[in-house]
Amino acid sequence: MSATEISAPFEQAKPMRRPWQRDLAGVLIIGVAAVAGYFLFPDNLALLTRIIAIMLLVLSLDLVTGYCGVATLGHAALFGAGAYAAGIAAVTFGITEPLSMVAIGAIAGAVAGLVSGVVILRGHGLAQLVLSIAVIHLFHEAANKASTYTGGSDGLSGIAPDPVFGLFAFDLWGRTAYVFGIGLLILVFVLLRILVRSPFGTLCRGIRQDPIRVSAMGASVKASLIKMYVISGAVAGVGGALNAVSTQVVGLDSLSFTNSAEALVMLVLGGAGSLYGALVGTIVFMWFEHVVSAANPFHWLTIVGALLIAVVLFAPKGLYGTAVTLMKRFIGSRQ
Amino acid sequence: MSAIFEVERLKKSFGGLDVTKDVSLSMAKGDRIALIGPNGAGKTTFVNLVTGHLQPNSGRVLMDGEDISKFNPMRRVKAGLVRSFQVTRLFSEMTPEEHVALAILQREGKSGRLAGNFHAMPQVMREMGSILETLNLGTLATVPVGEIAYGQQRLLEIALAMALRPKVLLLDEPAAGVPHSDTFLIENALAQLPDDLAVLMIEHDMDLVFRFAKRVVVLAAGEIIFDGSPRAVTDDARVREAYLGSYAHASSAA
């Protein structure tokens, strides 16, 4: 058709630098927050590192739930697979180089993502949710029974990672683990920003909004979702491996339903469908949990519950999503 | 025989109800066909059978002589058979720009790419820009679809179909839900479709049908009862009976 040869003033009108500048700003914010955390809470680095690991889990969940619209309560299966794979690699096979452990965790997470994706995507809606719960219970039970490798309910201990790059040993205060975690988080964050802007990212957002339209364009909804599940698994696996490397133990709780459900709560709290939302939700939830449980060990769960109800009722887009909406309204009213 | 698209003896029944009875149809390049019929005649079922969303009990569908009856809906789209929807199906949070770019990328097999962005692909941007300009959607390119008017959403449906560069396009009531005063916008959009594209349009708006179609096919109770020129269709006794029942005779007597 001849119409395609007319060149419209579109290409030059589009500012191409803006998204990269925004990503750079995102990386800078993470960096500044990381430095602030390091100096403000030097005694809590282990908690901060744990938060980073869970952030990776919540980012991974955001890919399938926030971007693709798949409801799942079994996402910790991917995180736990990464944690156990990295732990078993170190304890049983003597692979104690930390970056190799993370790579093994990512691969194991991707495989777990493939397996659970194939199972969970058989169903829709409620059936999908129930299948995801079944998946997490099966993973949990498999890890429990395979105690030769996993240590069963005692947990897998004796993980002794080598120094990072052969230079920075993992210390008692968790400084190395923290910096290692921040490095992984920034790397994953940048890769995911590229991913969600890519053609595949756009396709997945389309699938969440109308899968029938996507198939009428000739794209396979299922194949795309499984591909995203594999990517998501790799991200969660990195989180699991980070947890194994930093705490040097892996427990069955990493493969638990509770861990899955909490990840979903954090995502909803921060705002699904945005990488920043996933990060904000994790920090707020885990920090709140930490502070409130120390202040009132008896009623802290009640307070967490009240916070959640408040967010879901009054800020249904999550903390980050609502903040963005308010900002836009503010800027709009000034113009 | 230059038929690009053929349907051979398609049959479909739900339980004891025959919804599609032995329907055969062929289209050549550049055809402009209107498929009309009273409510419940099986028009949308016909589209669903042809596009692979429903499995027929028997019959074949051929594209360019190739039997695509066993293809799933996605492969049929890749073979060049594209449909639009009676009720708009779009991504409400995405912009017209993203919609059309995604369709172009999908057509070129690039929609699975994990890096890069369509803004940095000059040929995609150029084609997207020209499609949106052709359909007068240029000024709305970056507005989320949920915020644009329904008539413009209908135009975007046509834009998506154009971006997929089909060989055969099935339009399921492109003017449905559009105020009569705005139908001309849809009509102008349809006039922009490439000349060699074969188009089959289901439509109830008879003004649009008579202006658009070179050939009219009438489906009633699952059967094709008329296939001919727009001029002849109004005089056909069976068509009048299908639409008006026994009143057909009363009116012709009057």
Coordinates of C-alpha atoms in Angstrom, one line a residue:
Chain A
M1 CA 0.0 0.0 0.0
S2 CA 1.2 3.4 -1.0
A3 CA 0.1 5.1 2.3
T4 CA 3.1 3.6 4.1
E5 CA 5.6 5.7 2.0
I6 CA 4.3 9.0 3.3
S7 CA 6.7 10.0 6.1
A8 CA 4.8 11.7 8.9
P9 CA 6.5 14.1 11.3
F10 CA 6.4 11.3 13.9
E11 CA 10.0 10.2 14.2
Q12 CA 11.6 13.5 15.0
A13 CA 8.8 14.5 17.3
K14 CA 9.4 11.6 19.7
P15 CA 11.9 12.4 22.4
M16 CA 14.1 9.3 22.7
R17 CA 16.3 10.3 25.6
R18 CA 13.6 10.6 28.2
P19 CA 13.1 6.9 29.2
W20 CA 16.8 6.4 29.6
Q21 CA 17.1 9.5 31.8
R22 CA 14.2 8.2 33.9
D23 CA 16.1 4.8 34.3
L24 CA 19.2 6.6 35.3
A25 CA 17.2 8.5 37.8
G26 CA 15.8 5.2 39.1
V27 CA 19.3 3.7 39.5
L28 CA 20.5 6.9 41.2
I29 CA 17.6 6.8 43.7
I30 CA 18.4 3.1 44.5
G31 CA 22.0 4.0 44.9
V32 CA 21.4 6.9 47.2
A33 CA 18.9 4.9 49.2
A34 CA 21.5 2.1 49.5
V35 CA 24.2 4.4 50.7
A36 CA 21.8 6.0 53.2
G37 CA 20.7 2.6 54.4
Y38 CA 24.3 1.5 54.9
F39 CA 25.2 4.5 57.1
L40 CA 21.9 5.0 58.9
F41 CA 21.3 1.4 59.9
P42 CA 24.8 -0.2 60.2
D43 CA 23.4 -2.7 62.7
N44 CA 20.6 -3.8 60.4
L45 CA 22.4 -4.7 57.2
A46 CA 21.2 -8.3 57.4
L47 CA 17.6 -7.1 57.4
L48 CA 18.4 -4.7 54.5
T49 CA 19.9 -7.6 52.6
R50 CA 16.9 -9.7 53.3
I51 CA 14.7 -6.9 52.0
I52 CA 16.8 -6.8 48.8
A53 CA 16.3 -10.5 48.3
I54 CA 12.5 -10.2 48.8
M55 CA 12.5 -7.1 46.4
L56 CA 13.8 -9.4 43.7
L57 CA 11.0 -11.9 44.5
V58 CA 8.4 -9.1 44.4
L59 CA 9.8 -7.7 41.1
S60 CA 9.6 -11.2 39.7
L61 CA 6.0 -11.5 40.8
D62 CA 5.3 -8.1 39.3
L63 CA 6.3 -9.4 35.9
V64 CA 3.6 -12.1 35.8
T65 CA 1.0 -10.5 38.0
G66 CA 1.4 -6.8 37.4
Y67 CA 2.4 -6.9 33.7
C68 CA 0.7 -10.1 32.5
G69 CA -2.3 -10.3 34.9
V70 CA -1.7 -13.9 36.1
A71 CA -3.0 -14.3 39.6
T72 CA -0.6 -16.5 41.7
L73 CA -0.1 -17.4 45.3
G74 CA 2.8 -19.8 44.6
H75 CA 5.5 -17.5 43.5
A76 CA 7.9 -18.3 46.3
A77 CA 8.4 -21.7 44.5
L78 CA 10.6 -19.8 42.1
F79 CA 12.5 -18.0 44.9
G80 CA 12.9 -21.1 46.9
A81 CA 14.1 -23.1 43.9
G82 CA 16.9 -20.5 43.4
A83 CA 17.8 -20.5 47.1
Y84 CA 18.0 -24.3 47.3
A85 CA 19.8 -24.7 44.0
A86 CA 22.5 -22.2 45.1
G87 CA 22.7 -23.8 48.6
I88 CA 22.9 -27.3 47.2
A89 CA 25.5 -26.2 44.7
A90 CA 27.7 -24.9 47.5
V91 CA 27.1 -27.7 50.1
T92 CA 26.9 -30.8 47.9
F93 CA 28.9 -29.9 44.8
G94 CA 31.4 -27.4 46.3
I95 CA 30.5 -24.5 44.0
T96 CA 31.1 -21.7 46.4
E97 CA 32.0 -18.9 44.1
P98 CA 29.1 -16.4 44.8
L99 CA 28.4 -15.2 41.3
S100 CA 28.3 -18.8 40.1
M101 CA 25.9 -19.6 42.9
V102 CA 23.7 -16.7 41.8
A103 CA 23.8 -17.9 38.2
I104 CA 22.8 -21.4 39.3
G105 CA 20.0 -19.9 41.4
A106 CA 18.8 -18.0 38.3
I107 CA 18.8 -21.1 36.1
A108 CA 17.0 -23.1 38.8
G109 CA 14.5 -20.3 39.2
A110 CA 13.9 -20.2 35.4
V111 CA 13.3 -24.0 35.4
A112 CA 10.9 -23.7 38.3
G113 CA 9.2 -20.8 36.5
L114 CA 8.8 -23.0 33.4
V115 CA 7.4 -25.9 35.4
S116 CA 5.0 -23.8 37.5
G117 CA 4.1 -21.6 34.5
V118 CA 3.0 -24.7 32.5
V119 CA 0.9 -25.9 35.4
I120 CA -0.6 -22.6 36.6
L121 CA -1.4 -21.3 33.1
R122 CA -3.6 -24.3 32.4
G123 CA -6.3 -22.6 34.5
H124 CA -7.9 -19.2 34.5
G125 CA -9.2 -17.0 37.4
L126 CA -10.0 -19.1 40.5
A127 CA -8.7 -22.3 39.1
Q128 CA -5.4 -20.6 38.3
L129 CA -5.1 -19.4 41.9
V130 CA -5.8 -22.8 43.3
L131 CA -3.3 -24.4 41.0
S132 CA -0.7 -21.9 42.1
I133 CA -1.3 -22.9 45.8
A134 CA -1.0 -26.5 44.8
V135 CA 2.4 -25.8 43.1
I136 CA 3.9 -24.1 46.2
H137 CA 2.7 -26.9 48.4
L138 CA 4.2 -29.5 46.1
F139 CA 7.6 -27.6 45.9
H140 CA 7.5 -27.3 49.7
E141 CA 6.9 -31.0 50.2
A142 CA 9.5 -32.0 47.6
A143 CA 12.1 -30.0 49.5
N144 CA 10.9 -31.5 52.8
K145 CA 11.2 -35.1 51.5
A146 CA 14.5 -34.7 49.7
S147 CA 16.3 -34.1 53.0
T148 CA 19.5 -35.7 51.8
Y149 CA 20.1 -32.7 49.6
T150 CA 18.0 -30.0 51.3
G151 CA 18.3 -30.9 55.0
G152 CA 14.5 -31.2 55.2
S153 CA 12.8 -29.4 58.0
D154 CA 16.2 -28.7 59.7
G155 CA 17.1 -26.4 56.7
L156 CA 20.2 -26.5 54.6
S157 CA 23.2 -25.1 56.5
G158 CA 26.9 -25.0 56.0
I159 CA 26.8 -22.8 52.9
A160 CA 30.2 -21.0 52.9
P161 CA 30.5 -18.7 49.9
D162 CA 34.0 -17.6 48.7
P163 CA 34.9 -13.9 48.7
V164 CA 33.2 -11.9 45.9
F165 CA 35.7 -11.6 43.0
G166 CA 38.1 -13.4 45.3
L167 CA 38.6 -10.0 47.2
F168 CA 35.7 -9.2 49.4
A169 CA 35.0 -11.9 52.0
F170 CA 31.5 -12.2 53.6
D171 CA 31.8 -10.6 57.0
L172 CA 30.0 -10.9 60.2
W173 CA 28.2 -7.6 59.9
G174 CA 26.9 -8.4 56.5
R175 CA 28.6 -5.5 54.7
T176 CA 29.8 -7.5 51.8
A177 CA 26.5 -9.3 51.4
Y178 CA 24.7 -5.9 51.4
V179 CA 26.8 -4.4 48.7
F180 CA 26.6 -7.6 46.7
G181 CA 22.8 -7.5 47.0
I182 CA 22.7 -3.9 45.9
G183 CA 24.8 -4.7 42.9
L184 CA 22.5 -7.5 41.9
L185 CA 19.4 -5.4 42.5
I186 CA 20.7 -2.6 40.3
L187 CA 21.7 -5.0 37.5
V188 CA 18.3 -6.7 37.6
F189 CA 16.4 -3.4 37.8
V190 CA 18.2 -2.1 34.7
L191 CA 17.5 -5.3 32.8
L192 CA 13.9 -5.3 33.7
R193 CA 13.4 -1.6 32.7
I194 CA 14.7 -2.6 29.3
L195 CA 12.4 -5.7 29.3
V196 CA 9.2 -3.8 30.2
R197 CA 9.8 -1.2 27.5
S198 CA 10.7 -3.8 24.8
P199 CA 8.2 -5.1 22.2
F200 CA 7.7 -8.2 24.4
G201 CA 6.9 -6.0 27.4
T202 CA 4.3 -4.2 25.4
L203 CA 2.9 -7.5 24.2
C204 CA 2.6 -8.7 27.8
R205 CA 0.8 -5.6 28.9
G206 CA -1.6 -6.2 26.0
I207 CA -2.2 -9.7 27.2
R208 CA -3.2 -8.5 30.6
Q209 CA -5.7 -6.0 29.1
D210 CA -7.2 -8.2 26.4
P211 CA -5.8 -11.6 25.5
I212 CA -8.4 -12.2 22.8
R213 CA -7.2 -9.1 20.9
V214 CA -3.6 -10.3 21.2
S215 CA -4.4 -13.6 19.7
A216 CA -6.4 -11.8 16.9
M217 CA -3.1 -10.1 16.1
G218 CA -1.6 -13.5 15.6
A219 CA 0.5 -13.7 18.8
S220 CA 0.3 -16.7 21.1
V221 CA -0.9 -15.7 24.5
K222 CA 0.2 -18.9 26.2
A223 CA 3.7 -19.1 24.7
S224 CA 4.2 -15.4 25.7
L225 CA 3.1 -16.0 29.3
I226 CA 5.3 -19.0 29.7
K227 CA 8.3 -17.1 28.3
M228 CA 7.5 -14.3 30.9
Y229 CA 7.3 -17.0 33.6
V230 CA 10.7 -18.3 32.8
I231 CA 12.2 -14.7 32.9
S232 CA 10.3 -14.1 36.1
G233 CA 11.7 -17.4 37.5
A234 CA 15.3 -16.3 36.8
V235 CA 14.7 -13.0 38.7
A236 CA 13.2 -14.8 41.7
G237 CA 16.0 -17.3 41.5
V238 CA 18.6 -14.5 41.8
G239 CA 16.7 -13.3 44.9
G240 CA 16.7 -16.8 46.4
A241 CA 20.4 -17.3 45.7
L242 CA 21.2 -13.9 47.2
N243 CA 19.3 -15.0 50.3
A244 CA 21.3 -18.3 50.5
V245 CA 24.6 -16.5 50.0
S246 CA 23.9 -13.8 52.5
T247 CA 22.3 -15.8 55.3
Q248 CA 24.3 -19.0 54.5
V249 CA 21.3 -21.1 55.3
V250 CA 18.2 -22.1 53.4
G251 CA 15.0 -23.0 55.2
L252 CA 11.7 -24.5 54.1
D253 CA 10.1 -21.1 54.8
S254 CA 11.6 -19.8 51.6
L255 CA 9.3 -22.2 49.7
S256 CA 6.3 -21.5 51.8
F257 CA 2.7 -20.4 51.0
T258 CA 3.2 -17.5 53.5
N259 CA 6.2 -16.2 51.6
S260 CA 4.2 -16.3 48.4
A261 CA 1.2 -14.6 49.9
E262 CA 3.3 -11.9 51.6
A263 CA 5.0 -11.2 48.3
L264 CA 1.6 -10.6 46.7
V265 CA 0.6 -8.3 49.6
M266 CA 3.8 -6.3 49.1
L267 CA 3.2 -5.9 45.4
V268 CA -0.4 -4.8 45.9
L269 CA 0.8 -2.4 48.7
G270 CA 3.4 -0.8 46.4
G271 CA 1.3 -0.9 43.2
A272 CA 1.3 -3.8 40.7
G273 CA 2.3 -3.1 37.1
S274 CA 5.3 -0.9 38.0
L275 CA 8.8 -1.9 38.9
Y276 CA 9.0 1.1 41.4
G277 CA 5.8 0.0 43.0
A278 CA 7.3 -3.5 43.7
L279 CA 10.4 -1.9 45.3
V280 CA 8.4 0.6 47.4
G281 CA 5.9 -2.0 48.5
T282 CA 8.6 -4.4 49.7
I283 CA 10.5 -1.7 51.7
V284 CA 7.3 -0.3 53.3
F285 CA 5.9 -3.7 54.2
M286 CA 9.2 -5.2 55.6
W287 CA 10.3 -2.1 57.4
F288 CA 6.8 -1.6 58.9
E289 CA 6.8 -5.3 60.0
H290 CA 10.2 -4.9 61.5
V291 CA 9.4 -1.7 63.5
V292 CA 5.9 -2.6 64.5
S293 CA 6.8 -6.1 65.6
A294 CA 9.6 -4.7 67.8
A295 CA 7.3 -2.0 69.3
N296 CA 4.4 -4.3 69.9
P297 CA 5.1 -8.1 69.6
F298 CA 1.5 -9.1 70.4
H299 CA -0.6 -6.9 68.1
W300 CA 1.8 -6.2 65.2
L301 CA -0.1 -8.4 62.8
T302 CA -3.3 -6.5 63.6
I303 CA -1.5 -3.2 62.7
V304 CA -0.1 -4.7 59.5
G305 CA -3.7 -5.8 58.6
A306 CA -5.1 -2.3 59.3
L307 CA -2.4 -0.8 57.0
L308 CA -3.3 -3.1 54.2
I309 CA -7.0 -2.4 54.5
A310 CA -6.3 1.3 54.5
V311 CA -4.2 1.0 51.3
V312 CA -6.6 -1.3 49.4
L313 CA -9.6 0.9 50.3
F314 CA -8.1 4.4 49.9
A315 CA -5.2 3.8 47.5
P316 CA -6.2 0.9 45.2
K317 CA -3.4 1.6 42.8
G318 CA -0.9 1.0 45.7
L319 CA 1.4 3.5 47.3
Y320 CA 3.5 4.2 44.3
G321 CA 0.6 4.2 41.8
T322 CA -1.4 6.6 44.0
A323 CA 1.6 8.9 44.4
V324 CA 2.1 9.1 40.7
T325 CA -1.6 9.9 40.1
L326 CA -1.5 12.6 42.8
M327 CA 1.7 14.1 41.2
K328 CA 0.1 14.2 37.8
R329 CA -3.0 15.9 39.2
F330 CA -0.8 18.4 41.0
I331 CA 1.3 19.2 37.9
G332 CA -1.9 19.3 35.8
S333 CA -3.6 21.8 38.1
R334 CA -0.5 24.1 38.1
Q335 CA -0.5 24.4 34.3
Chain B
M1 CA -9.8 -19.0 -10.8
S2 CA -8.2 -16.3 -8.7
A3 CA -9.9 -16.9 -5.5
I4 CA -7.7 -15.9 -2.6
F5 CA -10.1 -17.1 0.0
E6 CA -12.6 -20.0 -0.2
V7 CA -15.0 -21.6 2.3
E8 CA -16.3 -25.0 1.2
R9 CA -19.4 -26.5 2.6
L10 CA -19.0 -25.3 6.2
K11 CA -21.3 -26.9 8.7
K12 CA -21.8 -26.3 12.4
S13 CA -24.4 -27.3 14.8
F14 CA -24.8 -26.7 18.6
G15 CA -26.7 -29.7 19.9
G16 CA -29.6 -30.2 17.5
L17 CA -29.5 -26.7 16.2
D18 CA -27.9 -26.2 12.9
V19 CA -26.3 -22.8 13.0
T20 CA -24.3 -23.0 9.8
K21 CA -25.7 -25.2 7.1
D22 CA -23.5 -26.0 4.2
V23 CA -22.1 -22.5 3.6
S24 CA -19.7 -22.0 0.7
L25 CA -18.2 -18.7 -0.3
S26 CA -15.3 -17.5 -2.3
M27 CA -13.5 -14.2 -2.5
A28 CA -11.0 -12.8 -5.0
K29 CA -8.4 -10.1 -4.5
G30 CA -10.0 -6.6 -4.1
D31 CA -13.5 -8.0 -3.4
R32 CA -15.7 -5.8 -1.3
I33 CA -18.4 -8.0 0.0
A34 CA -21.2 -7.2 2.6
L35 CA -22.5 -10.1 4.6
I36 CA -26.0 -9.2 5.8
G37 CA -28.8 -11.1 7.4
P38 CA -31.4 -10.9 10.1
N39 CA -30.4 -11.3 13.8
G40 CA -29.5 -14.8 14.6
A41 CA -28.7 -15.7 11.0
G42 CA -25.3 -17.0 12.1
K43 CA -23.1 -14.2 10.8
T44 CA -20.8 -13.9 13.8
T45 CA -20.7 -17.7 14.0
F46 CA -19.5 -17.8 10.4
V47 CA -16.7 -15.4 11.3
N48 CA -15.7 -17.5 14.3
L49 CA -15.7 -20.7 12.3
V50 CA -13.6 -19.1 9.5
T51 CA -11.1 -17.6 11.9
G52 CA -10.7 -20.8 13.9
H53 CA -12.3 -19.7 17.1
L54 CA -14.9 -22.4 16.6
Q55 CA -14.4 -25.8 15.2
P56 CA -16.8 -26.6 12.3
N57 CA -18.5 -30.1 12.1
S58 CA -17.4 -30.3 8.5
G59 CA -16.1 -28.2 5.6
R60 CA -12.9 -26.5 4.7
V61 CA -11.4 -23.1 4.7
L62 CA -8.7 -22.3 2.1
M63 CA -6.4 -19.3 1.8
D64 CA -4.6 -18.9 -1.6
G65 CA -5.4 -22.6 -2.3
E66 CA -3.9 -23.8 1.0
D67 CA -6.2 -25.7 3.4
I68 CA -6.0 -23.8 6.7
S69 CA -8.9 -25.7 8.3
K70 CA -6.5 -27.3 10.8
F71 CA -4.7 -24.1 11.7
N72 CA -5.3 -22.5 15.1
P73 CA -6.5 -18.8 15.1
M74 CA -2.9 -17.4 15.5
R75 CA -1.6 -19.3 12.4
R76 CA -4.6 -18.2 10.4
V77 CA -3.7 -14.6 11.2
K78 CA -0.2 -15.2 10.0
A79 CA -1.6 -16.7 6.8
G80 CA -3.2 -13.4 6.2
L81 CA -6.7 -13.8 7.6
V82 CA -7.5 -11.0 10.0
R83 CA -10.8 -10.1 11.7
S84 CA -12.1 -7.1 13.6
F85 CA -14.6 -7.3 16.5
Q86 CA -18.2 -6.3 16.8
V87 CA -17.5 -4.8 20.2
T88 CA -14.2 -2.9 20.3
R89 CA -11.4 -5.0 21.9
L90 CA -8.5 -2.7 22.6
F91 CA -5.9 -2.3 25.4
S92 CA -7.6 0.5 27.4
E93 CA -4.4 1.7 29.2
M94 CA -2.3 1.8 26.0
T95 CA -2.0 4.5 23.4
P96 CA -3.0 4.2 19.7
E97 CA 0.7 4.5 19.0
E98 CA 1.5 1.4 21.0
H99 CA -1.4 -0.5 19.5
V100 CA -0.4 0.0 15.9
A101 CA 3.4 -0.4 16.7
L102 CA 2.6 -3.7 18.4
A103 CA 0.6 -4.9 15.4
I104 CA 3.4 -4.0 13.0
L105 CA 6.0 -5.7 15.2
Q106 CA 3.8 -8.8 15.5
R107 CA 3.4 -8.9 11.7
E108 CA 7.2 -8.7 11.3
G109 CA 7.8 -11.4 14.0
K110 CA 9.5 -9.0 16.3
S111 CA 7.0 -8.8 19.1
G112 CA 9.0 -11.3 21.2
R113 CA 12.1 -9.1 21.4
L114 CA 13.3 -8.6 24.9
A115 CA 15.2 -5.4 24.3
G116 CA 14.8 -2.2 22.2
N117 CA 11.8 0.0 21.7
F118 CA 9.6 0.8 18.8
H119 CA 10.4 4.5 19.2
A120 CA 13.9 3.6 18.1
M121 CA 12.8 1.7 15.0
P122 CA 12.4 4.3 12.2
Q123 CA 10.5 2.1 9.8
V124 CA 8.0 1.0 12.4
M125 CA 7.6 4.7 13.5
R126 CA 7.1 5.8 9.9
E127 CA 4.5 3.1 9.1
M128 CA 2.7 3.7 12.3
G129 CA 2.6 7.4 11.8
S130 CA 1.2 7.0 8.3
I131 CA -1.5 4.6 9.4
L132 CA -2.6 6.9 12.2
E133 CA -2.5 9.9 9.9
T134 CA -4.5 8.0 7.2
L135 CA -7.3 7.4 9.8
N136 CA -7.0 10.9 11.3
L137 CA -5.8 9.5 14.6
G138 CA -2.5 11.4 14.5
T139 CA -3.4 13.9 17.2
L140 CA -4.5 11.1 19.6
A141 CA -1.4 9.0 19.1
T142 CA -0.3 9.3 22.7
V143 CA -3.6 9.4 24.5
P144 CA -4.6 6.1 26.4
V145 CA -7.4 4.4 24.4
G146 CA -9.7 4.4 27.5
E147 CA -9.9 8.2 27.2
I148 CA -10.7 8.5 23.5
A149 CA -14.2 8.5 22.0
Y150 CA -15.8 5.2 20.9
G151 CA -16.0 6.2 17.3
Q152 CA -12.2 6.8 17.3
Q153 CA -11.7 3.4 19.0
R154 CA -13.6 1.8 16.1
L155 CA -11.2 3.6 13.7
L156 CA -8.3 2.2 15.7
E157 CA -9.7 -1.3 15.2
I158 CA -9.4 -0.7 11.5
A159 CA -5.9 0.8 11.9
L160 CA -4.9 -2.5 13.7
A161 CA -6.3 -4.5 10.8
M162 CA -4.3 -2.4 8.3
A163 CA -1.1 -2.7 10.3
L164 CA -1.3 -6.5 10.1
R165 CA -1.4 -6.2 6.3
P166 CA -3.9 -9.0 5.8
K167 CA -4.9 -10.6 2.5
V168 CA -8.4 -11.2 3.7
L169 CA -10.1 -8.9 6.2
L170 CA -13.3 -9.8 8.0
L171 CA -15.0 -6.8 9.5
D172 CA -17.6 -7.6 12.1
E173 CA -20.0 -4.6 12.1
P174 CA -17.3 -1.9 11.9
A175 CA -19.9 0.9 12.5
A176 CA -21.7 -0.8 15.4
G177 CA -22.1 1.6 18.3
V178 CA -21.1 4.6 16.2
P179 CA -23.7 7.4 15.9
H180 CA -25.2 7.5 12.5
S181 CA -23.8 11.0 11.9
D182 CA -20.3 9.7 12.4
T183 CA -20.6 6.6 10.1
F184 CA -18.9 8.6 7.3
L185 CA -15.7 8.5 9.4
I186 CA -15.8 4.7 9.3
E187 CA -16.7 4.8 5.6
N188 CA -13.7 7.0 4.8
A189 CA -11.5 4.7 6.8
L190 CA -12.7 1.7 4.8
A191 CA -12.1 3.6 1.6
Q192 CA -8.4 3.8 2.6
L193 CA -8.0 0.0 2.7
P194 CA -5.6 -1.3 0.0
D195 CA -7.2 -2.0 -3.3
D196 CA -6.0 -5.6 -3.6
L197 CA -7.3 -6.6 -0.1
A198 CA -10.3 -8.8 -0.1
V199 CA -12.8 -7.4 2.5
L200 CA -15.9 -9.1 3.9
M201 CA -18.0 -6.8 6.1
I202 CA -20.9 -7.8 8.3
E203 CA -23.1 -4.7 8.7
H204 CA -26.6 -3.7 9.6
D205 CA -26.3 -0.1 8.4
M206 CA -27.8 -0.5 4.9
D207 CA -26.6 2.9 3.7
L208 CA -23.0 1.8 4.5
V209 CA -23.6 -1.6 2.9
F210 CA -24.9 -0.2 -0.4
R211 CA -22.1 2.4 -0.7
F212 CA -19.3 0.0 0.3
A213 CA -20.2 -3.4 -1.2
K214 CA -19.7 -4.5 -4.8
R215 CA -21.4 -7.8 -3.9
V216 CA -23.9 -8.7 -1.2
V217 CA -24.3 -12.1 0.5
V218 CA -27.4 -12.7 2.6
L219 CA -27.3 -15.3 5.3
A220 CA -30.6 -16.4 6.9
A221 CA -31.0 -19.3 9.4
G222 CA -27.5 -20.5 8.6
E223 CA -27.8 -20.6 4.9
I224 CA -26.7 -18.4 2.1
I225 CA -30.0 -17.3 0.4
F226 CA -28.6 -14.7 -1.9
D227 CA -25.2 -13.8 -3.5
G228 CA -25.2 -11.1 -6.0
S229 CA -25.1 -7.4 -6.7
P230 CA -26.4 -4.8 -4.3
R231 CA -29.0 -3.7 -6.8
A232 CA -30.6 -7.1 -7.1
V233 CA -30.7 -7.8 -3.4
T234 CA -33.6 -5.5 -2.6
D235 CA -35.8 -7.2 -5.2
D236 CA -35.1 -10.7 -4.2
A237 CA -38.2 -12.4 -2.8
R238 CA -36.3 -14.8 -0.5
V239 CA -34.4 -11.9 1.1
R240 CA -37.5 -9.9 1.6
E241 CA -39.1 -12.9 3.2
A242 CA -36.1 -13.5 5.5
Y243 CA -36.2 -10.0 6.8
L244 CA -39.9 -9.3 6.8
G245 CA -41.5 -12.8 7.1
S246 CA -45.0 -12.9 5.8
Y247 CA -45.1 -9.1 5.7
A248 CA -42.9 -9.3 2.6
H249 CA -45.9 -10.4 0.5
A250 CA -48.1 -7.8 2.1
S251 CA -45.7 -5.0 1.2
S252 CA -45.1 -6.2 -2.3
A253 CA -48.8 -6.4 -2.9
A254 CA -49.3 -2.9 -1.6

